[in-house]
Short mmCIF file of N, CA and C in Angstrom, two decimals:
data_model
loop_
_atom_site.label_atom_id
_atom_site.label_comp_id
_atom_site.label_asym_id
_atom_site.label_seq_id
_atom_site.Cartn_x
_atom_site.Cartn_y
_atom_site.Cartn_z
N MET A 1 -9.18 8.04 -7.97
CA MET A 1 -7.74 8.00 -7.93
C MET A 1 -7.18 8.51 -9.26
N GLY A 2 -6.16 9.32 -9.20
CA GLY A 2 -5.48 9.74 -10.41
C GLY A 2 -4.60 8.58 -10.86
N SER A 3 -3.31 8.82 -10.97
CA SER A 3 -2.40 7.72 -11.27
C SER A 3 -2.29 6.86 -10.02
N VAL A 4 -2.47 5.57 -10.22
CA VAL A 4 -2.44 4.65 -9.09
C VAL A 4 -1.05 4.58 -8.46
N TRP A 5 -0.02 5.01 -9.17
CA TRP A 5 1.36 4.92 -8.67
C TRP A 5 1.91 6.25 -8.17
N GLN A 6 1.06 7.28 -8.05
CA GLN A 6 1.49 8.59 -7.55
C GLN A 6 0.64 8.97 -6.34
N TYR A 7 1.26 9.60 -5.34
CA TYR A 7 0.50 10.08 -4.20
C TYR A 7 -0.39 11.23 -4.65
N ALA A 8 -1.61 11.25 -4.17
CA ALA A 8 -2.55 12.31 -4.51
C ALA A 8 -2.12 13.62 -3.88
N PRO A 9 -2.32 14.73 -4.60
CA PRO A 9 -2.06 16.03 -3.97
C PRO A 9 -2.95 16.13 -2.73
N GLY A 10 -2.42 16.63 -1.66
CA GLY A 10 -3.20 16.76 -0.44
C GLY A 10 -3.14 15.54 0.47
N SER A 11 -2.42 14.49 0.04
CA SER A 11 -2.31 13.28 0.88
C SER A 11 -1.36 13.50 2.05
N GLY A 12 -0.50 14.52 1.92
CA GLY A 12 0.48 14.77 2.97
C GLY A 12 1.83 14.17 2.68
N TYR A 13 1.99 13.59 1.47
CA TYR A 13 3.27 12.97 1.11
C TYR A 13 4.33 14.05 0.88
N GLY A 14 5.49 13.82 1.46
CA GLY A 14 6.62 14.71 1.25
C GLY A 14 7.76 13.93 0.62
N VAL A 15 8.43 14.51 -0.37
CA VAL A 15 9.55 13.85 -1.03
C VAL A 15 10.59 13.47 0.02
N LEU A 16 11.12 12.29 -0.11
CA LEU A 16 12.13 11.73 0.80
C LEU A 16 11.60 11.48 2.21
N GLN A 17 10.29 11.44 2.37
CA GLN A 17 9.68 11.17 3.67
C GLN A 17 9.59 9.66 3.88
N SER A 18 10.21 9.17 4.93
CA SER A 18 10.13 7.75 5.23
C SER A 18 8.87 7.45 6.02
N MET A 19 8.14 6.45 5.57
CA MET A 19 6.94 6.00 6.28
C MET A 19 7.13 4.61 6.87
N VAL A 20 8.35 4.08 6.79
CA VAL A 20 8.63 2.76 7.33
C VAL A 20 8.30 2.76 8.82
N GLY A 21 7.51 1.78 9.24
CA GLY A 21 7.07 1.66 10.62
C GLY A 21 5.74 2.32 10.91
N PHE A 22 5.24 3.16 9.99
CA PHE A 22 3.95 3.82 10.20
C PHE A 22 2.84 2.77 10.22
N THR A 23 1.82 3.00 11.04
CA THR A 23 0.62 2.18 11.07
C THR A 23 -0.18 2.46 9.81
N VAL A 24 -0.78 1.42 9.23
CA VAL A 24 -1.60 1.59 8.03
C VAL A 24 -3.04 1.26 8.38
N GLU A 25 -3.93 2.22 8.10
CA GLU A 25 -5.35 2.05 8.39
C GLU A 25 -6.16 1.99 7.12
N ALA A 26 -6.97 0.93 7.01
CA ALA A 26 -7.95 0.82 5.93
C ALA A 26 -9.15 1.66 6.35
N THR A 27 -10.18 1.70 5.52
CA THR A 27 -11.36 2.49 5.85
C THR A 27 -12.09 1.92 7.07
N ASP A 28 -11.81 0.65 7.41
CA ASP A 28 -12.51 0.01 8.53
C ASP A 28 -11.57 -0.55 9.60
N GLY A 29 -10.38 -0.03 9.70
CA GLY A 29 -9.49 -0.45 10.78
C GLY A 29 -8.06 -0.66 10.35
N VAL A 30 -7.21 -0.90 11.33
CA VAL A 30 -5.77 -1.08 11.11
C VAL A 30 -5.51 -2.39 10.36
N ILE A 31 -4.60 -2.34 9.37
CA ILE A 31 -4.25 -3.56 8.63
C ILE A 31 -2.82 -4.00 8.87
N GLY A 32 -1.99 -3.12 9.43
CA GLY A 32 -0.60 -3.49 9.66
C GLY A 32 0.29 -2.26 9.71
N HIS A 33 1.55 -2.44 9.29
CA HIS A 33 2.49 -1.32 9.29
C HIS A 33 3.34 -1.36 8.03
N VAL A 34 3.86 -0.19 7.67
CA VAL A 34 4.71 -0.09 6.48
C VAL A 34 6.03 -0.79 6.76
N ASP A 35 6.32 -1.81 5.95
CA ASP A 35 7.56 -2.55 6.06
C ASP A 35 8.63 -1.93 5.16
N ARG A 36 8.21 -1.56 3.94
CA ARG A 36 9.11 -0.95 2.96
C ARG A 36 8.31 0.02 2.11
N GLN A 37 9.00 0.97 1.52
CA GLN A 37 8.35 1.87 0.57
C GLN A 37 9.24 2.04 -0.64
N GLN A 38 8.59 2.25 -1.76
CA GLN A 38 9.31 2.46 -3.02
C GLN A 38 8.96 3.85 -3.52
N ASP A 39 9.96 4.68 -3.70
CA ASP A 39 9.74 6.04 -4.16
C ASP A 39 10.31 6.29 -5.54
N GLN A 40 10.37 5.23 -6.35
CA GLN A 40 10.83 5.38 -7.73
C GLN A 40 9.75 6.14 -8.50
N PRO A 41 10.11 7.21 -9.20
CA PRO A 41 9.12 8.00 -9.93
C PRO A 41 8.24 7.12 -10.82
N GLY A 42 6.94 7.34 -10.68
CA GLY A 42 5.97 6.59 -11.48
C GLY A 42 5.63 5.22 -10.92
N MET A 43 6.29 4.79 -9.86
CA MET A 43 6.04 3.46 -9.29
C MET A 43 5.99 3.52 -7.77
N HIS A 44 5.50 4.60 -7.20
CA HIS A 44 5.43 4.75 -5.74
C HIS A 44 4.47 3.72 -5.16
N HIS A 45 4.92 3.02 -4.13
CA HIS A 45 4.05 2.07 -3.44
C HIS A 45 4.60 1.75 -2.06
N LEU A 46 3.76 1.12 -1.26
CA LEU A 46 4.14 0.68 0.07
C LEU A 46 4.00 -0.83 0.14
N VAL A 47 4.92 -1.48 0.84
CA VAL A 47 4.78 -2.90 1.17
C VAL A 47 4.39 -2.92 2.64
N VAL A 48 3.19 -3.46 2.91
CA VAL A 48 2.63 -3.42 4.25
C VAL A 48 2.64 -4.82 4.85
N ASP A 49 3.21 -4.94 6.03
CA ASP A 49 3.22 -6.20 6.79
C ASP A 49 1.89 -6.28 7.52
N THR A 50 1.08 -7.28 7.16
CA THR A 50 -0.25 -7.44 7.76
C THR A 50 -0.23 -8.50 8.85
N GLY A 51 0.81 -8.54 9.62
CA GLY A 51 0.96 -9.53 10.67
C GLY A 51 -0.20 -9.57 11.67
N VAL A 52 -1.05 -8.53 11.65
CA VAL A 52 -2.19 -8.50 12.56
C VAL A 52 -3.28 -9.49 12.14
N TRP A 53 -3.23 -9.96 10.89
CA TRP A 53 -4.22 -10.93 10.43
C TRP A 53 -3.76 -12.33 10.78
N LYS A 54 -4.69 -13.26 10.86
CA LYS A 54 -4.38 -14.63 11.27
C LYS A 54 -3.20 -15.22 10.50
N PHE A 55 -3.22 -15.13 9.19
CA PHE A 55 -2.10 -15.63 8.39
C PHE A 55 -1.37 -14.43 7.83
N GLY A 56 -0.67 -13.72 8.69
CA GLY A 56 0.02 -12.49 8.32
C GLY A 56 0.83 -12.65 7.04
N ARG A 57 0.72 -11.68 6.19
CA ARG A 57 1.46 -11.65 4.95
C ARG A 57 1.67 -10.19 4.59
N SER A 58 2.44 -9.96 3.56
CA SER A 58 2.64 -8.59 3.10
C SER A 58 1.73 -8.32 1.91
N VAL A 59 1.33 -7.07 1.78
CA VAL A 59 0.55 -6.64 0.63
C VAL A 59 1.22 -5.40 0.04
N LEU A 60 1.06 -5.23 -1.26
CA LEU A 60 1.60 -4.06 -1.94
C LEU A 60 0.44 -3.10 -2.15
N ILE A 61 0.60 -1.88 -1.68
CA ILE A 61 -0.45 -0.87 -1.83
C ILE A 61 0.12 0.28 -2.66
N PRO A 62 -0.47 0.54 -3.83
CA PRO A 62 0.02 1.65 -4.66
C PRO A 62 -0.24 3.00 -3.99
N ALA A 63 0.63 3.96 -4.27
CA ALA A 63 0.55 5.28 -3.65
C ALA A 63 -0.80 5.95 -3.87
N GLY A 64 -1.43 5.70 -5.01
CA GLY A 64 -2.71 6.33 -5.31
C GLY A 64 -3.82 5.93 -4.37
N ALA A 65 -3.65 4.83 -3.64
CA ALA A 65 -4.66 4.39 -2.67
C ALA A 65 -4.50 5.10 -1.33
N VAL A 66 -3.38 5.82 -1.15
CA VAL A 66 -3.13 6.53 0.11
C VAL A 66 -3.93 7.83 0.11
N THR A 67 -4.74 8.01 1.15
CA THR A 67 -5.55 9.23 1.25
C THR A 67 -4.97 10.24 2.21
N SER A 68 -4.21 9.76 3.21
CA SER A 68 -3.70 10.67 4.22
C SER A 68 -2.45 10.10 4.86
N ILE A 69 -1.47 10.97 5.07
CA ILE A 69 -0.24 10.61 5.78
C ILE A 69 -0.09 11.59 6.93
N ASP A 70 0.01 11.05 8.14
CA ASP A 70 0.17 11.88 9.33
C ASP A 70 1.50 11.54 9.99
N PRO A 71 2.56 12.31 9.67
CA PRO A 71 3.88 12.01 10.23
C PRO A 71 3.91 12.10 11.76
N ALA A 72 3.16 13.02 12.35
CA ALA A 72 3.17 13.18 13.80
C ALA A 72 2.60 11.93 14.49
N ALA A 73 1.53 11.38 13.93
CA ALA A 73 0.89 10.18 14.49
C ALA A 73 1.50 8.90 13.92
N GLN A 74 2.40 9.05 12.93
CA GLN A 74 3.01 7.91 12.23
C GLN A 74 1.92 6.97 11.71
N LYS A 75 1.00 7.56 10.92
CA LYS A 75 -0.15 6.82 10.41
C LYS A 75 -0.37 7.13 8.93
N VAL A 76 -0.71 6.08 8.18
CA VAL A 76 -1.07 6.20 6.77
C VAL A 76 -2.48 5.65 6.63
N GLU A 77 -3.36 6.41 5.97
CA GLU A 77 -4.72 5.94 5.71
C GLU A 77 -4.87 5.63 4.23
N VAL A 78 -5.57 4.54 3.93
CA VAL A 78 -5.79 4.14 2.54
C VAL A 78 -7.28 4.05 2.25
N ALA A 79 -7.62 4.25 0.96
CA ALA A 79 -9.01 4.27 0.50
C ALA A 79 -9.47 2.89 0.08
N ALA A 80 -9.36 1.93 0.97
CA ALA A 80 -9.82 0.56 0.70
C ALA A 80 -10.14 -0.08 2.04
N SER A 81 -11.07 -1.02 2.03
CA SER A 81 -11.41 -1.73 3.26
C SER A 81 -10.42 -2.87 3.50
N ARG A 82 -10.47 -3.42 4.68
CA ARG A 82 -9.61 -4.56 5.01
C ARG A 82 -9.86 -5.71 4.03
N GLU A 83 -11.12 -5.99 3.74
CA GLU A 83 -11.45 -7.09 2.82
C GLU A 83 -10.94 -6.80 1.41
N GLU A 84 -11.06 -5.54 0.96
CA GLU A 84 -10.57 -5.19 -0.38
C GLU A 84 -9.05 -5.36 -0.46
N ILE A 85 -8.36 -4.99 0.61
CA ILE A 85 -6.90 -5.15 0.62
C ILE A 85 -6.53 -6.63 0.66
N LYS A 86 -7.27 -7.42 1.44
CA LYS A 86 -7.01 -8.86 1.50
C LYS A 86 -7.21 -9.51 0.13
N ALA A 87 -8.17 -8.99 -0.64
CA ALA A 87 -8.50 -9.57 -1.95
C ALA A 87 -7.57 -9.10 -3.07
N ALA A 88 -6.68 -8.17 -2.77
CA ALA A 88 -5.75 -7.66 -3.79
C ALA A 88 -4.81 -8.77 -4.25
N PRO A 89 -4.22 -8.62 -5.44
CA PRO A 89 -3.25 -9.64 -5.90
C PRO A 89 -2.19 -9.89 -4.83
N ARG A 90 -1.93 -11.14 -4.60
CA ARG A 90 -1.01 -11.56 -3.52
C ARG A 90 0.43 -11.10 -3.80
N PHE A 91 1.07 -10.56 -2.78
CA PHE A 91 2.47 -10.14 -2.87
C PHE A 91 3.32 -11.21 -2.21
N ARG A 92 4.31 -11.73 -2.94
CA ARG A 92 5.14 -12.81 -2.40
C ARG A 92 6.60 -12.41 -2.23
N THR A 93 7.18 -11.79 -3.25
CA THR A 93 8.61 -11.47 -3.18
C THR A 93 8.88 -10.07 -3.72
N ASP A 94 10.00 -9.50 -3.27
CA ASP A 94 10.37 -8.15 -3.73
C ASP A 94 10.57 -8.09 -5.24
N SER A 95 10.90 -9.22 -5.87
CA SER A 95 11.12 -9.18 -7.31
C SER A 95 9.84 -8.80 -8.05
N GLU A 96 8.68 -9.01 -7.43
CA GLU A 96 7.41 -8.63 -8.07
C GLU A 96 7.28 -7.13 -8.23
N THR A 97 8.01 -6.36 -7.41
CA THR A 97 7.92 -4.90 -7.52
C THR A 97 8.57 -4.40 -8.82
N ALA A 98 9.26 -5.27 -9.52
CA ALA A 98 9.86 -4.92 -10.82
C ALA A 98 9.19 -5.68 -11.96
N ASP A 99 8.13 -6.42 -11.68
CA ASP A 99 7.44 -7.22 -12.69
C ASP A 99 6.27 -6.42 -13.26
N PRO A 100 6.38 -5.96 -14.51
CA PRO A 100 5.32 -5.13 -15.09
C PRO A 100 3.94 -5.81 -15.08
N GLY A 101 3.91 -7.11 -15.28
CA GLY A 101 2.63 -7.83 -15.28
C GLY A 101 1.98 -7.80 -13.91
N TYR A 102 2.77 -8.06 -12.88
CA TYR A 102 2.24 -8.04 -11.51
C TYR A 102 1.78 -6.63 -11.14
N LEU A 103 2.62 -5.63 -11.42
CA LEU A 103 2.27 -4.25 -11.08
C LEU A 103 1.02 -3.79 -11.83
N SER A 104 0.89 -4.19 -13.07
CA SER A 104 -0.29 -3.84 -13.84
C SER A 104 -1.55 -4.45 -13.20
N GLY A 105 -1.44 -5.70 -12.76
CA GLY A 105 -2.57 -6.35 -12.10
C GLY A 105 -2.96 -5.65 -10.81
N VAL A 106 -1.96 -5.26 -10.01
CA VAL A 106 -2.23 -4.55 -8.76
C VAL A 106 -2.88 -3.20 -9.06
N GLY A 107 -2.30 -2.47 -10.01
CA GLY A 107 -2.85 -1.16 -10.37
C GLY A 107 -4.28 -1.27 -10.87
N ASP A 108 -4.55 -2.23 -11.75
CA ASP A 108 -5.90 -2.42 -12.27
C ASP A 108 -6.88 -2.76 -11.15
N TYR A 109 -6.43 -3.59 -10.20
CA TYR A 109 -7.29 -3.98 -9.08
C TYR A 109 -7.69 -2.74 -8.27
N TYR A 110 -6.72 -1.93 -7.87
CA TYR A 110 -7.04 -0.76 -7.05
C TYR A 110 -7.86 0.27 -7.83
N LEU A 111 -7.61 0.39 -9.12
CA LEU A 111 -8.41 1.32 -9.94
C LEU A 111 -9.86 0.85 -10.06
N SER A 112 -10.09 -0.46 -9.93
CA SER A 112 -11.44 -1.01 -10.08
C SER A 112 -12.29 -0.84 -8.82
N LEU A 113 -11.66 -0.48 -7.70
CA LEU A 113 -12.42 -0.34 -6.44
C LEU A 113 -13.31 0.90 -6.50
N PRO A 114 -14.48 0.81 -5.87
CA PRO A 114 -15.34 1.99 -5.85
C PRO A 114 -14.67 3.13 -5.09
N ALA A 115 -14.85 4.33 -5.57
CA ALA A 115 -14.19 5.49 -4.95
C ALA A 115 -14.82 5.84 -3.63
#
């Protein structure tokens, strides 16, 4: 991953492209759908509703973890397994998206995953 907060070249990301409602797939299956996205320069990320899991919750996935965006299929693929995403720092409130400490922890976590 390059910058954890920037979409990788070749991911299919287009400026001003809304992914809200898109299905999100981990390397081993669907994890949920995009509930919100943040396109602030240098802080791109998705908030994913994981309601498909027993105790559905939201997770924050930095743009650098996105490997592919397919607007026609309304699908986003990420370079992490379901278990890796479940183990990521817990996302509780939107105010965390402006908390440098929380964002640093999330970024460090995703950067630590094997490529």
